[in-house]
mmCIF file of C-alpha atoms and ligand atoms in Angstrom:
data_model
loop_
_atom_site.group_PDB
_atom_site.id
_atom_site.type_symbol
_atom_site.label_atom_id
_atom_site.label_comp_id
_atom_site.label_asym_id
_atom_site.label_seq_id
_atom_site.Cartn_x
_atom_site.Cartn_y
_atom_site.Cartn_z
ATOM 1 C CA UNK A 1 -13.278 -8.109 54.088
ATOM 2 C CA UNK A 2 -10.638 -9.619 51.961
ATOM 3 C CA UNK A 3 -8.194 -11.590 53.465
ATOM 4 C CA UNK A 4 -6.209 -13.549 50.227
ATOM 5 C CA UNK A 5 -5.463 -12.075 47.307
ATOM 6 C CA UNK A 6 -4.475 -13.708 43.970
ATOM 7 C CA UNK A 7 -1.957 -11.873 41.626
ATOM 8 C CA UNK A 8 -1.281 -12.691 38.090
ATOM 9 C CA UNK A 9 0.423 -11.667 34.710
ATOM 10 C CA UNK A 10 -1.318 -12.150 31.443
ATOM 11 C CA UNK A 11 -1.214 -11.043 27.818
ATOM 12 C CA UNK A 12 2.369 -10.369 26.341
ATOM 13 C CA UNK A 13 4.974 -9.802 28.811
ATOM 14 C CA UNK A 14 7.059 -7.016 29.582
ATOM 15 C CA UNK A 15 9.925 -5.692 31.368
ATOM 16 C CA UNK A 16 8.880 -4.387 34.985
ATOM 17 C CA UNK A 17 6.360 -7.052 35.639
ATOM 18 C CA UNK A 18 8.205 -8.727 38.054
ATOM 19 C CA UNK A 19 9.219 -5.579 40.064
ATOM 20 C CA UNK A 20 5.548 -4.925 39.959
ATOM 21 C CA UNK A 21 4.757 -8.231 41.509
ATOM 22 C CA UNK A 22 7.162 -8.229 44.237
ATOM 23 C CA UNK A 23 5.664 -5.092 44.711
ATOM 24 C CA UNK A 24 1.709 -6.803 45.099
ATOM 25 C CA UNK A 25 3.186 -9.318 47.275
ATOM 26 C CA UNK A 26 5.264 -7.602 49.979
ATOM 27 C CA UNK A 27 2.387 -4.971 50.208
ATOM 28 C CA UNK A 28 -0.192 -7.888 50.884
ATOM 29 C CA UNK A 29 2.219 -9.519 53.474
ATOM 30 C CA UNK A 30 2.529 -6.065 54.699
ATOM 31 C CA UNK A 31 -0.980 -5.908 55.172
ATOM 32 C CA UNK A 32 -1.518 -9.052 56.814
ATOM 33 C CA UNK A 33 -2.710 -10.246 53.948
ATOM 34 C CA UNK A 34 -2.156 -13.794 52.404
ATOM 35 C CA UNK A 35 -1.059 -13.921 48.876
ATOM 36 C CA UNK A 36 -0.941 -16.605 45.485
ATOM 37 C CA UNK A 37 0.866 -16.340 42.892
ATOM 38 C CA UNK A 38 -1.252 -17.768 39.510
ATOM 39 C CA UNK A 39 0.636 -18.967 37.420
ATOM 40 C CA UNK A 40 -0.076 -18.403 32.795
ATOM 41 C CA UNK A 41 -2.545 -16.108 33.040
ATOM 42 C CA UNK A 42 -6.150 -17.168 32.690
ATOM 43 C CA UNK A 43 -5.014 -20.383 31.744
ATOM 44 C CA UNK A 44 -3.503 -21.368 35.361
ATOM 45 C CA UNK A 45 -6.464 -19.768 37.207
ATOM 46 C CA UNK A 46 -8.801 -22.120 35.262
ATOM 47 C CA UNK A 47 -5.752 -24.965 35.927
ATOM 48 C CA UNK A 48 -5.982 -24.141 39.644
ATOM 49 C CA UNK A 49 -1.791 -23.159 38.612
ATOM 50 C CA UNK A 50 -1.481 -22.020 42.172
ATOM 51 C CA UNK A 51 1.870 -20.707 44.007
ATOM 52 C CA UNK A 52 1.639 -19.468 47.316
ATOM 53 C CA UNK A 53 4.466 -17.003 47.934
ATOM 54 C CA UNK A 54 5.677 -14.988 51.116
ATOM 55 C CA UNK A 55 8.047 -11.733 50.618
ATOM 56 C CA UNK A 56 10.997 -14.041 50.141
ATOM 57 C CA UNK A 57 8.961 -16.126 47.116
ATOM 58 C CA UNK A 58 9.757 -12.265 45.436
ATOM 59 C CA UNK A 59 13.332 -11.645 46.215
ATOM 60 C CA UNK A 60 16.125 -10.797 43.270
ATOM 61 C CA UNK A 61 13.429 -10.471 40.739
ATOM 62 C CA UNK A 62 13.332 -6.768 40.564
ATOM 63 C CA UNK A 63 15.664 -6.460 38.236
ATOM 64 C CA UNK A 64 14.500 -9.519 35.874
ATOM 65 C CA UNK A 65 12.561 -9.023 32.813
ATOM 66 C CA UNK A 66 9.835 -11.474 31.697
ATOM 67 C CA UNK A 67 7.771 -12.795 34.173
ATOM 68 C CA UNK A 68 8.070 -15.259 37.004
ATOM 69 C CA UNK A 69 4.641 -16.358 36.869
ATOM 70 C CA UNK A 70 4.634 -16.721 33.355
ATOM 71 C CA UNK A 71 1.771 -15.464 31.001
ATOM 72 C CA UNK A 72 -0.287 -17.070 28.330
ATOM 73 C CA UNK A 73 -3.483 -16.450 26.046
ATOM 74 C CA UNK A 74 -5.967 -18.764 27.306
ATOM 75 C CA UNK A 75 -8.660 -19.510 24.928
ATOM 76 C CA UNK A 76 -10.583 -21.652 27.546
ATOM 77 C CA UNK A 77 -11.246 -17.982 29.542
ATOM 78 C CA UNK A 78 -12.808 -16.666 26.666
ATOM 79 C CA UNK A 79 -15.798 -19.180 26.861
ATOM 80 C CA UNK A 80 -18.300 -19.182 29.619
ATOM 81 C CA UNK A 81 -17.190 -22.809 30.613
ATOM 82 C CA UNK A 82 -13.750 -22.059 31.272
ATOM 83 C CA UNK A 83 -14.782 -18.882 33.578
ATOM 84 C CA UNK A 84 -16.758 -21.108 35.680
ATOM 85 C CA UNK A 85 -13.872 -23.473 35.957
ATOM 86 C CA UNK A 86 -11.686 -20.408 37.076
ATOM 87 C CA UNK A 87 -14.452 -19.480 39.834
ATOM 88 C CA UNK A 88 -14.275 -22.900 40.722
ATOM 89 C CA UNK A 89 -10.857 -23.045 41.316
ATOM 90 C CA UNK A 90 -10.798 -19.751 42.526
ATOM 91 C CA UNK A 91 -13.288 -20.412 45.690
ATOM 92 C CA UNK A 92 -11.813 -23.824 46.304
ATOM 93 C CA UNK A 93 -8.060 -21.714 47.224
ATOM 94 C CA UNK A 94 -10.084 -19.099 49.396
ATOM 95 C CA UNK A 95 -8.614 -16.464 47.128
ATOM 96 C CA UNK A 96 -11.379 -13.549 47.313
ATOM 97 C CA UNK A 97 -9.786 -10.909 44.951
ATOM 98 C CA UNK A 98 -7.638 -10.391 42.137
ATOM 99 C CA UNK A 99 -4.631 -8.287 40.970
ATOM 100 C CA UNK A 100 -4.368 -8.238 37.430
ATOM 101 C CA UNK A 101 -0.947 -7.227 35.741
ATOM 102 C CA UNK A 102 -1.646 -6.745 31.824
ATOM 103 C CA UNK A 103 -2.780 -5.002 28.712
ATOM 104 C CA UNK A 104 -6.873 -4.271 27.854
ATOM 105 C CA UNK A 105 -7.348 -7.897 26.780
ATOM 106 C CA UNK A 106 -6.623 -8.767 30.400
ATOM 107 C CA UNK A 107 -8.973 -5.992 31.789
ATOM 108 C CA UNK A 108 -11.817 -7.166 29.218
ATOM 109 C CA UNK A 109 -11.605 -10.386 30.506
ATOM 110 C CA UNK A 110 -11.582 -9.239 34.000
ATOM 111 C CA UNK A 111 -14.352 -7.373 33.280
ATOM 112 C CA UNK A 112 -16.441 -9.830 32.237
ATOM 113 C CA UNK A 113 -15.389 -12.196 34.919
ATOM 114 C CA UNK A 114 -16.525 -9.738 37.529
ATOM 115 C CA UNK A 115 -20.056 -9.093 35.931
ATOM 116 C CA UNK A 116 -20.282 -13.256 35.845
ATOM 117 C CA UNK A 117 -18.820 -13.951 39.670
ATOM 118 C CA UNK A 118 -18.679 -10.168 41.122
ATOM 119 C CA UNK A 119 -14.946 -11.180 42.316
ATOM 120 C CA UNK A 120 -13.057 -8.051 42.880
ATOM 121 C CA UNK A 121 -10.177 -7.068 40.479
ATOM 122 C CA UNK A 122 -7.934 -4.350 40.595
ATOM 123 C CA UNK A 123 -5.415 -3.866 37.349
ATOM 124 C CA UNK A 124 -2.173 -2.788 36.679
ATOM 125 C CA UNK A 125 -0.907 -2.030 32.843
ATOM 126 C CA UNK A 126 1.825 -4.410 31.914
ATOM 127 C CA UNK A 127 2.665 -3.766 28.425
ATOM 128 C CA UNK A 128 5.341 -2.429 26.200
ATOM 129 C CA UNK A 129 2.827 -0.707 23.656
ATOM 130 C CA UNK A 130 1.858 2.038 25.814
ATOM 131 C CA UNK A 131 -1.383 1.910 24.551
ATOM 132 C CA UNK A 132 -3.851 2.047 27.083
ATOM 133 C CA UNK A 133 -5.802 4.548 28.326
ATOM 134 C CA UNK A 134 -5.847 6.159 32.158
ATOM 135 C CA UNK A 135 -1.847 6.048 32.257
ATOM 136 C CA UNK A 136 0.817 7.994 30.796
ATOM 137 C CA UNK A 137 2.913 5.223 31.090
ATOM 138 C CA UNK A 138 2.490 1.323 31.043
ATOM 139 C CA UNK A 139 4.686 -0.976 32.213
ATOM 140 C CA UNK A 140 7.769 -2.233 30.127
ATOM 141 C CA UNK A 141 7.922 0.812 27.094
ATOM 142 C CA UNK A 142 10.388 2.409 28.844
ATOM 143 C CA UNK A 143 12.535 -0.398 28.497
ATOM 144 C CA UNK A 144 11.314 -1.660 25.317
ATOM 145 C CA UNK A 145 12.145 1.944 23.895
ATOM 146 C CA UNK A 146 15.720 2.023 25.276
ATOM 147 C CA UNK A 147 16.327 -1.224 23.811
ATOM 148 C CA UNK A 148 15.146 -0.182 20.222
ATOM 149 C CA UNK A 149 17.035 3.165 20.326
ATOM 150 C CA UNK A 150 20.259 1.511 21.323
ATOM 151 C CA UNK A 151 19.770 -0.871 18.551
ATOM 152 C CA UNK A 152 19.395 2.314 16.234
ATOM 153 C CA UNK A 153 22.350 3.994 17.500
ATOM 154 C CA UNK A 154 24.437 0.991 16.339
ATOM 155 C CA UNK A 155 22.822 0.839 13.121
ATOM 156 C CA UNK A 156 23.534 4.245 12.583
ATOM 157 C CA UNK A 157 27.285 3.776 13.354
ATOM 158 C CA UNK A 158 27.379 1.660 10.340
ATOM 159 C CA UNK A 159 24.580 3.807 8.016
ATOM 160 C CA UNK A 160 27.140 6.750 8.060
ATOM 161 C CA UNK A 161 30.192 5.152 7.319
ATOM 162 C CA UNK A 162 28.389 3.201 4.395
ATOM 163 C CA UNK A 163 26.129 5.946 3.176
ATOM 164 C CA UNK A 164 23.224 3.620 3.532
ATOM 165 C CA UNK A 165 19.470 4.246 4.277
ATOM 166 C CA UNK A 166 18.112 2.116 6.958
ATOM 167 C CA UNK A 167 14.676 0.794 7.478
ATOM 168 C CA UNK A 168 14.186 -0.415 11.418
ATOM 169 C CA UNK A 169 11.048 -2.353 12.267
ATOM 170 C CA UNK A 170 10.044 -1.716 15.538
ATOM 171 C CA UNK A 171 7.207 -3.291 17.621
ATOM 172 C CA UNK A 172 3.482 -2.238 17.475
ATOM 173 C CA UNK A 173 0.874 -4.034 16.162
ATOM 174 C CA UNK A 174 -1.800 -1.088 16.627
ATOM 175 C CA UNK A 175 0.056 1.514 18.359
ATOM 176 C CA UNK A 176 2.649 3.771 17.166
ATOM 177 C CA UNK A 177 4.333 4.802 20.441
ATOM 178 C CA UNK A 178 7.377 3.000 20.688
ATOM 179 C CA UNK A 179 8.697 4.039 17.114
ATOM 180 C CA UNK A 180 7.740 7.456 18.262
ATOM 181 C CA UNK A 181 9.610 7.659 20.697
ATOM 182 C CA UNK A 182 12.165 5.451 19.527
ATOM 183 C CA UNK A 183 12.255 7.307 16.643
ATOM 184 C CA UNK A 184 13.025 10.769 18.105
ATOM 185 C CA UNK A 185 15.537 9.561 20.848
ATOM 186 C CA UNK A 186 17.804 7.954 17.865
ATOM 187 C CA UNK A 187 17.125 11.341 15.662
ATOM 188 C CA UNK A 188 15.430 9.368 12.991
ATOM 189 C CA UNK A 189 14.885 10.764 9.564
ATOM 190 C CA UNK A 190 11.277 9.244 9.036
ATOM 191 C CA UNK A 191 8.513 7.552 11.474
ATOM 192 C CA UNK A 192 6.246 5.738 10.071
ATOM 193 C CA UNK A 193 2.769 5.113 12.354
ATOM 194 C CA UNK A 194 -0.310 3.391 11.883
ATOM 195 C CA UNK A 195 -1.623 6.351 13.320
ATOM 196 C CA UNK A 196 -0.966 8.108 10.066
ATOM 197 C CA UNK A 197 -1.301 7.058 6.279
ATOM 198 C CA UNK A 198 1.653 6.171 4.926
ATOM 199 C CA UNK A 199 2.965 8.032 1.654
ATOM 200 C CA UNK A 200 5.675 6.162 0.150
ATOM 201 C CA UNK A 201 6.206 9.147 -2.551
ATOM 202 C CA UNK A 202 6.012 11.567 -0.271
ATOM 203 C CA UNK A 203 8.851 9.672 1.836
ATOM 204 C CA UNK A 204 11.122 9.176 -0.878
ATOM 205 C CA UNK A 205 11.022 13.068 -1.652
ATOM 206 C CA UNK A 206 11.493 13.635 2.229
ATOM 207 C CA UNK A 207 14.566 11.075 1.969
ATOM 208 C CA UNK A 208 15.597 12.728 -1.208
ATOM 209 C CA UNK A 209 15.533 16.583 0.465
ATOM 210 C CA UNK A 210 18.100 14.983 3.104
ATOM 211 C CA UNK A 211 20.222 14.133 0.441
ATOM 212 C CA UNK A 212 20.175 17.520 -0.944
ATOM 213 C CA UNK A 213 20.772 18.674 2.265
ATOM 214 C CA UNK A 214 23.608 16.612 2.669
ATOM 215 C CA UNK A 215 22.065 13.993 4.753
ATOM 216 C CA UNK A 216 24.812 11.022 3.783
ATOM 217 C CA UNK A 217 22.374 8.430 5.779
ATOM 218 C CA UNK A 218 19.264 7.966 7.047
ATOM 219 C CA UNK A 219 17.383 5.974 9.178
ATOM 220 C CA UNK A 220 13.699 5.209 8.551
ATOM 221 C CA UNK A 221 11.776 3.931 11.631
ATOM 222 C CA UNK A 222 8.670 1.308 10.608
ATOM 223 C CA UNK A 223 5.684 0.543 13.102
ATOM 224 C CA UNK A 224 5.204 -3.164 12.492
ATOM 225 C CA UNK A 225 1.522 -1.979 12.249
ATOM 226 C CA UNK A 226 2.112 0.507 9.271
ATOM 227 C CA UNK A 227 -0.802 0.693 7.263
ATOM 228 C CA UNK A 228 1.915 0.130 3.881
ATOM 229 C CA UNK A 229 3.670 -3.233 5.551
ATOM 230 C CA UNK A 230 6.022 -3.807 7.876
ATOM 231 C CA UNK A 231 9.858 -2.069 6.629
ATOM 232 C CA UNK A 232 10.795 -5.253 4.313
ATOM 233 C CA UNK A 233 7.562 -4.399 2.284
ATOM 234 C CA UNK A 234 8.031 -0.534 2.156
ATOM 235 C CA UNK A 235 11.749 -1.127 1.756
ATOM 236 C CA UNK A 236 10.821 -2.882 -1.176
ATOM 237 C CA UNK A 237 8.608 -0.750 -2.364
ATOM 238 C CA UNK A 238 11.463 2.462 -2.040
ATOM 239 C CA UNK A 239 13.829 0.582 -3.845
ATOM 240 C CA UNK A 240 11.383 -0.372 -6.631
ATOM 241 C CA UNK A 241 11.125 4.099 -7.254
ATOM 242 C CA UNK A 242 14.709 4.332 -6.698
ATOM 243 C CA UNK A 243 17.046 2.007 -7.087
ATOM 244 C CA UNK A 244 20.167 4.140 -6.237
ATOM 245 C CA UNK A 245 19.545 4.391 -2.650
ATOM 246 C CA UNK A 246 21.290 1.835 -0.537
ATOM 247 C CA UNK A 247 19.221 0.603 1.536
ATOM 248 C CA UNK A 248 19.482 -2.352 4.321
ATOM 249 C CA UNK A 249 16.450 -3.420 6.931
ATOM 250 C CA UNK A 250 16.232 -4.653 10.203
ATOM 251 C CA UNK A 251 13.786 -6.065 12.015
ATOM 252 C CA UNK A 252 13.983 -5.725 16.130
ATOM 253 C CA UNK A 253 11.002 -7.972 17.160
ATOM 254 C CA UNK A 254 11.068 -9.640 20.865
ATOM 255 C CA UNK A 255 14.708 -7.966 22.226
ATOM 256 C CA UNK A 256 12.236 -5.231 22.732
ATOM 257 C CA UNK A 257 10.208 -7.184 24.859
ATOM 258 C CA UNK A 258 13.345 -8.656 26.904
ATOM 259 C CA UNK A 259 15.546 -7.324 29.058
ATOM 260 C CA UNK A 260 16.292 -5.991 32.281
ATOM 261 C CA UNK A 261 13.851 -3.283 33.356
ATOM 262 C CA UNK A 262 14.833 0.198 33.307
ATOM 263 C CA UNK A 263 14.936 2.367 36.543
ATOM 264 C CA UNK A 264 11.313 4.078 35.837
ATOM 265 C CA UNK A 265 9.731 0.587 35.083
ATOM 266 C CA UNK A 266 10.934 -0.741 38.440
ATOM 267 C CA UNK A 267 10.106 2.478 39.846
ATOM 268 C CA UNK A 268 6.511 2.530 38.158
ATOM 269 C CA UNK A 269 5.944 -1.133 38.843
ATOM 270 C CA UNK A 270 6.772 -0.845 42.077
ATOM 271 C CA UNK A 271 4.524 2.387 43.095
ATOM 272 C CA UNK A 272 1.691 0.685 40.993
ATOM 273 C CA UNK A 273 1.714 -2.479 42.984
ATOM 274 C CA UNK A 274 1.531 -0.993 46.166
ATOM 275 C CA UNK A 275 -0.989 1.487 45.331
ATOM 276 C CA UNK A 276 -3.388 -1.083 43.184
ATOM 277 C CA UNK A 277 -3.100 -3.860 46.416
ATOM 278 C CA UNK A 278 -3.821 -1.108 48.433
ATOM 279 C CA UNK A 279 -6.693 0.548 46.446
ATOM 280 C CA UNK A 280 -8.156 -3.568 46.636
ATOM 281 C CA UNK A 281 -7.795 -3.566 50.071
ATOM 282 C CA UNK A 282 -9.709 -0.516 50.748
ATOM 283 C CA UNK A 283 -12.625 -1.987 48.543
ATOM 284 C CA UNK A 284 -11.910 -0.284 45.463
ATOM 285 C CA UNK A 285 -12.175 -2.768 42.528
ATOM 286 C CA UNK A 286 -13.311 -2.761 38.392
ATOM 287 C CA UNK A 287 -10.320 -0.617 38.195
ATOM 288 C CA UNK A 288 -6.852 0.101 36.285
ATOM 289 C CA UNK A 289 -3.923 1.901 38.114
ATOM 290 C CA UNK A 290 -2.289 4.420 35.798
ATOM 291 C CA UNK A 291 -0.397 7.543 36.751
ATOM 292 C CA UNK A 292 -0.988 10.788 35.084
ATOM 293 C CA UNK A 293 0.891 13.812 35.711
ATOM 294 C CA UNK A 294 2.796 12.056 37.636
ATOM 295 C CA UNK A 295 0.257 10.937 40.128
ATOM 296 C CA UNK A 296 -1.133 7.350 40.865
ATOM 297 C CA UNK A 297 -4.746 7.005 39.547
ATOM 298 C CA UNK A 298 -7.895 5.101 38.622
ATOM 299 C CA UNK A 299 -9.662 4.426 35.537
ATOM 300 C CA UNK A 300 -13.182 2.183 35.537
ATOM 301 C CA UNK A 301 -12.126 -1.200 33.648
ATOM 302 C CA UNK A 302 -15.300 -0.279 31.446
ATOM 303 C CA UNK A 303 -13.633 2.810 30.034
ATOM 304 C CA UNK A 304 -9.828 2.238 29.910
ATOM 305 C CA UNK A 305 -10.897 -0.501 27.353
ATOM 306 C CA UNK A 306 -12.979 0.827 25.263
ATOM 307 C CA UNK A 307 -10.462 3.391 23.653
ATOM 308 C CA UNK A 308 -7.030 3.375 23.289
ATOM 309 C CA UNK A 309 -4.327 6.073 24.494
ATOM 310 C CA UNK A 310 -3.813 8.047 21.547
ATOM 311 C CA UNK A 311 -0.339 9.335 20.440
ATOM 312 C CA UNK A 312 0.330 13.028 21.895
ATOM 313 C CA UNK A 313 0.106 15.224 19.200
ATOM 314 C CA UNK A 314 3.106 17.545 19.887
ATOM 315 C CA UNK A 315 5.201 14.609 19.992
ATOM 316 C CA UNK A 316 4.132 14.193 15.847
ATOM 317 C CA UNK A 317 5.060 17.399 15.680
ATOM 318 C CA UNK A 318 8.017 17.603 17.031
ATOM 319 C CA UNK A 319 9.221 14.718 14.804
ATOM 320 C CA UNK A 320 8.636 16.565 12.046
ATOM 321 C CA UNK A 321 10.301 19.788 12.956
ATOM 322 C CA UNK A 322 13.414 17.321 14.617
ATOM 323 C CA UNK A 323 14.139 15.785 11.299
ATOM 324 C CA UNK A 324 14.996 18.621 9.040
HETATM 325 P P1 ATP B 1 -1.078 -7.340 25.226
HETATM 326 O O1 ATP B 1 -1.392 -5.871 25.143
HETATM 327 O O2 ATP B 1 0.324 -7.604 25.600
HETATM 328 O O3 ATP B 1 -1.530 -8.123 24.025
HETATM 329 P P2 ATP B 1 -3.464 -8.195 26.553
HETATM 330 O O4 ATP B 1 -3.837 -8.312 27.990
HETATM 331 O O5 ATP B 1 -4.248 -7.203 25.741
HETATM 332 O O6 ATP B 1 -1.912 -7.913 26.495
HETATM 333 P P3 ATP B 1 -4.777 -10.413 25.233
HETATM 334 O O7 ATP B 1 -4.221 -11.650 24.627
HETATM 335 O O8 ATP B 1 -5.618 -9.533 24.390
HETATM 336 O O9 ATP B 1 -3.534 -9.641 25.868
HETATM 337 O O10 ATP B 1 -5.667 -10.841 26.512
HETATM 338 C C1 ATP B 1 -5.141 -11.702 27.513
HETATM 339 C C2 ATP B 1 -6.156 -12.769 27.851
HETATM 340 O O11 ATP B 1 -7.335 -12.159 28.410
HETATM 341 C C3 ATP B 1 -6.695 -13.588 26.672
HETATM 342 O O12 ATP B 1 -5.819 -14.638 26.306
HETATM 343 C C4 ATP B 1 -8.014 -14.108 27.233
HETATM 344 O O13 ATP B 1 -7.795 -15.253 28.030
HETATM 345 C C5 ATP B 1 -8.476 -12.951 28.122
HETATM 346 N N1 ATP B 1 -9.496 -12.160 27.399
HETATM 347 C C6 ATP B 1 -9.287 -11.194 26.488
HETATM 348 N N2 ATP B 1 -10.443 -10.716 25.995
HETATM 349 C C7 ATP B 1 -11.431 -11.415 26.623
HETATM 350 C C8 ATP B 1 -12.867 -11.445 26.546
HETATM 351 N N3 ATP B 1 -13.524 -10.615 25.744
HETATM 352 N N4 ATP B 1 -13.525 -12.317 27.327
HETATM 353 C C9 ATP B 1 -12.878 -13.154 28.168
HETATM 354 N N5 ATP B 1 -11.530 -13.191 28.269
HETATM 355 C C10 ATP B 1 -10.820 -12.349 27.526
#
């Protein structure tokens, strides 16, 4: 029977994490349950970091980005001493489960922790990648891909009335799905995905088509995870075949982590609280919330992190056929 949960964020932030822990809390307190806020992660659960909160320890966050609890990389969890620490800690608060707001590094480490202690976990997906599998959706690329895509509407504003091509780094280390997306909402002329090799002839000729078809400006879109460099390099790398193309690059980096939440990540992090507390509650655990098709779901811990969402394939395609 648990009667005290512990909720924390961990891994990189992102937008919608708050709304998701107001979300934990008020359901717990809802419940009857009593609730902790731990703060950095790993790092504060080992640190016995411990907040206790009530529904008002939650109010006017919804609409904040980052996190209130604040997140870290802790590599104290990753060794067996620094577990046993956390367990420590953990039974000295009473706490007897754990909500876990992050990406697969969190849920490995979860994983592990609950194999070592059997403490139940539930998780939620916090992170603006999108990248993790048993969710259409994870918390904070909504928002991170409105941010980039108003950032590419301005550049394009100034692309057309210079006649300039524009490279635009966007975040994703391994995953392509932000410049996918970001890439079709601003009507880019390229994407370029670590997902797929990258052809820097085979770009240029695109690029050079456009021109033909009296494209004026274009607007490249990088994954920071591009297996040819991030868009200074492949910039470069243009200009070097042709130096008559204008070009300019810009690099988004951490606005697209920032930032108020959008309406679906307060929405998402909202119904994925509830339903993960809930789920915990009812003695489900070693599970992710996701929601596919539009419904709330649960993936084993074990197999949302052994593979990674892939990109949707129609989506590549429809790049392609967009950017004619
Ligand atoms: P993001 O997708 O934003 O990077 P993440 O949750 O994947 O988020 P990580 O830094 O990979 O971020 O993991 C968060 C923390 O989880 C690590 O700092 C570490 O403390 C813990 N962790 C990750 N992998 C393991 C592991 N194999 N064993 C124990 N702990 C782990």
């Amino acid at each position: 029977m648990i009667k005290h949960i512990g909720v924390f964020t961990s891994g990189g932030d992102s937008p919608g994490m708050n709304a998701c822990l107001r979300a934990v809390v008020r359901t717990a307190i809802y419940h009857g349950i009593q609730v902790t806020g731990i703060m950095k992660g790993y790092q504060g659960l080992i640190e016995g970091d411990f907040l206790p909160m009530n529904a008002r320890s939650v109010s006017n966050i919804i609409h904040r980005g980052g996190t209130i609890l604040k997140s870290a990389r802790s590599a104290d969890f990753m060794q067996k001493a620094g577990r046993d620490q956390a367990f420590k800690m953990l039974s000295n608060s009473g706490i007897d489960a754990l909500v876990a707001i992050g990406g697969d590094g969190t849920f490995r480490g979860a994983t592990i922790f609950n194999s070592e202690f059997g403490t139940p976990f539930v998780g939620i997906p916090g992170t603006i990648d999108n990248d993790l599998y048993g969710t259409d959706y994870t918390l904070g690329f909504d928002t991170a891909v409105n941010t980039a895509v108003e950032a590419i509407d301005k550049i394009r504003d100034t692309a057309a009335s210079h006649d300039r091509l524009f490279f635009v780094e966007v975040m994703g280390r391994d995953a392509g799905y932000i410049a996918l997306w970001a890439g079709i909402s601003g009507g880019a002329e390229a994407i370029l995905l670590p997902e797929e090799k990258t052809d820097i002839d085979k770009l240029i000729s695109l690029l050079k088509t456009g021109e033909e078809q009296l494209k004026t400006s274009s607007i490249v879109i990088v994954c920071e995870g591009d297996d040819a460099g991030g868009a200074l390099e492949i910039a470069k790398m243009v200009k070097a075949k042709q130096p008559g193309f204008d070009t300019r690059v810009t690099v988004l980096g951490h606005v697209q982590r920032g930032g108020s939440p959008s309406a679906f990540d307060r929405i998402l992090g909202s119904r994925l609280g509830v339903a993960a507390t809930q789920e915990l509650l009812r003695g489900v655990h070693g599970k992710t919330a996701g929601i596919l098709n539009n419904k709330i779901t649960f993936t084993d811990f074990t197999k949302a992190t052994k593979q990674h969402a892939p990109l949707d394939p129609e989506m590549l395609r429809y790049s392609k056929i967009l950017a004619i």
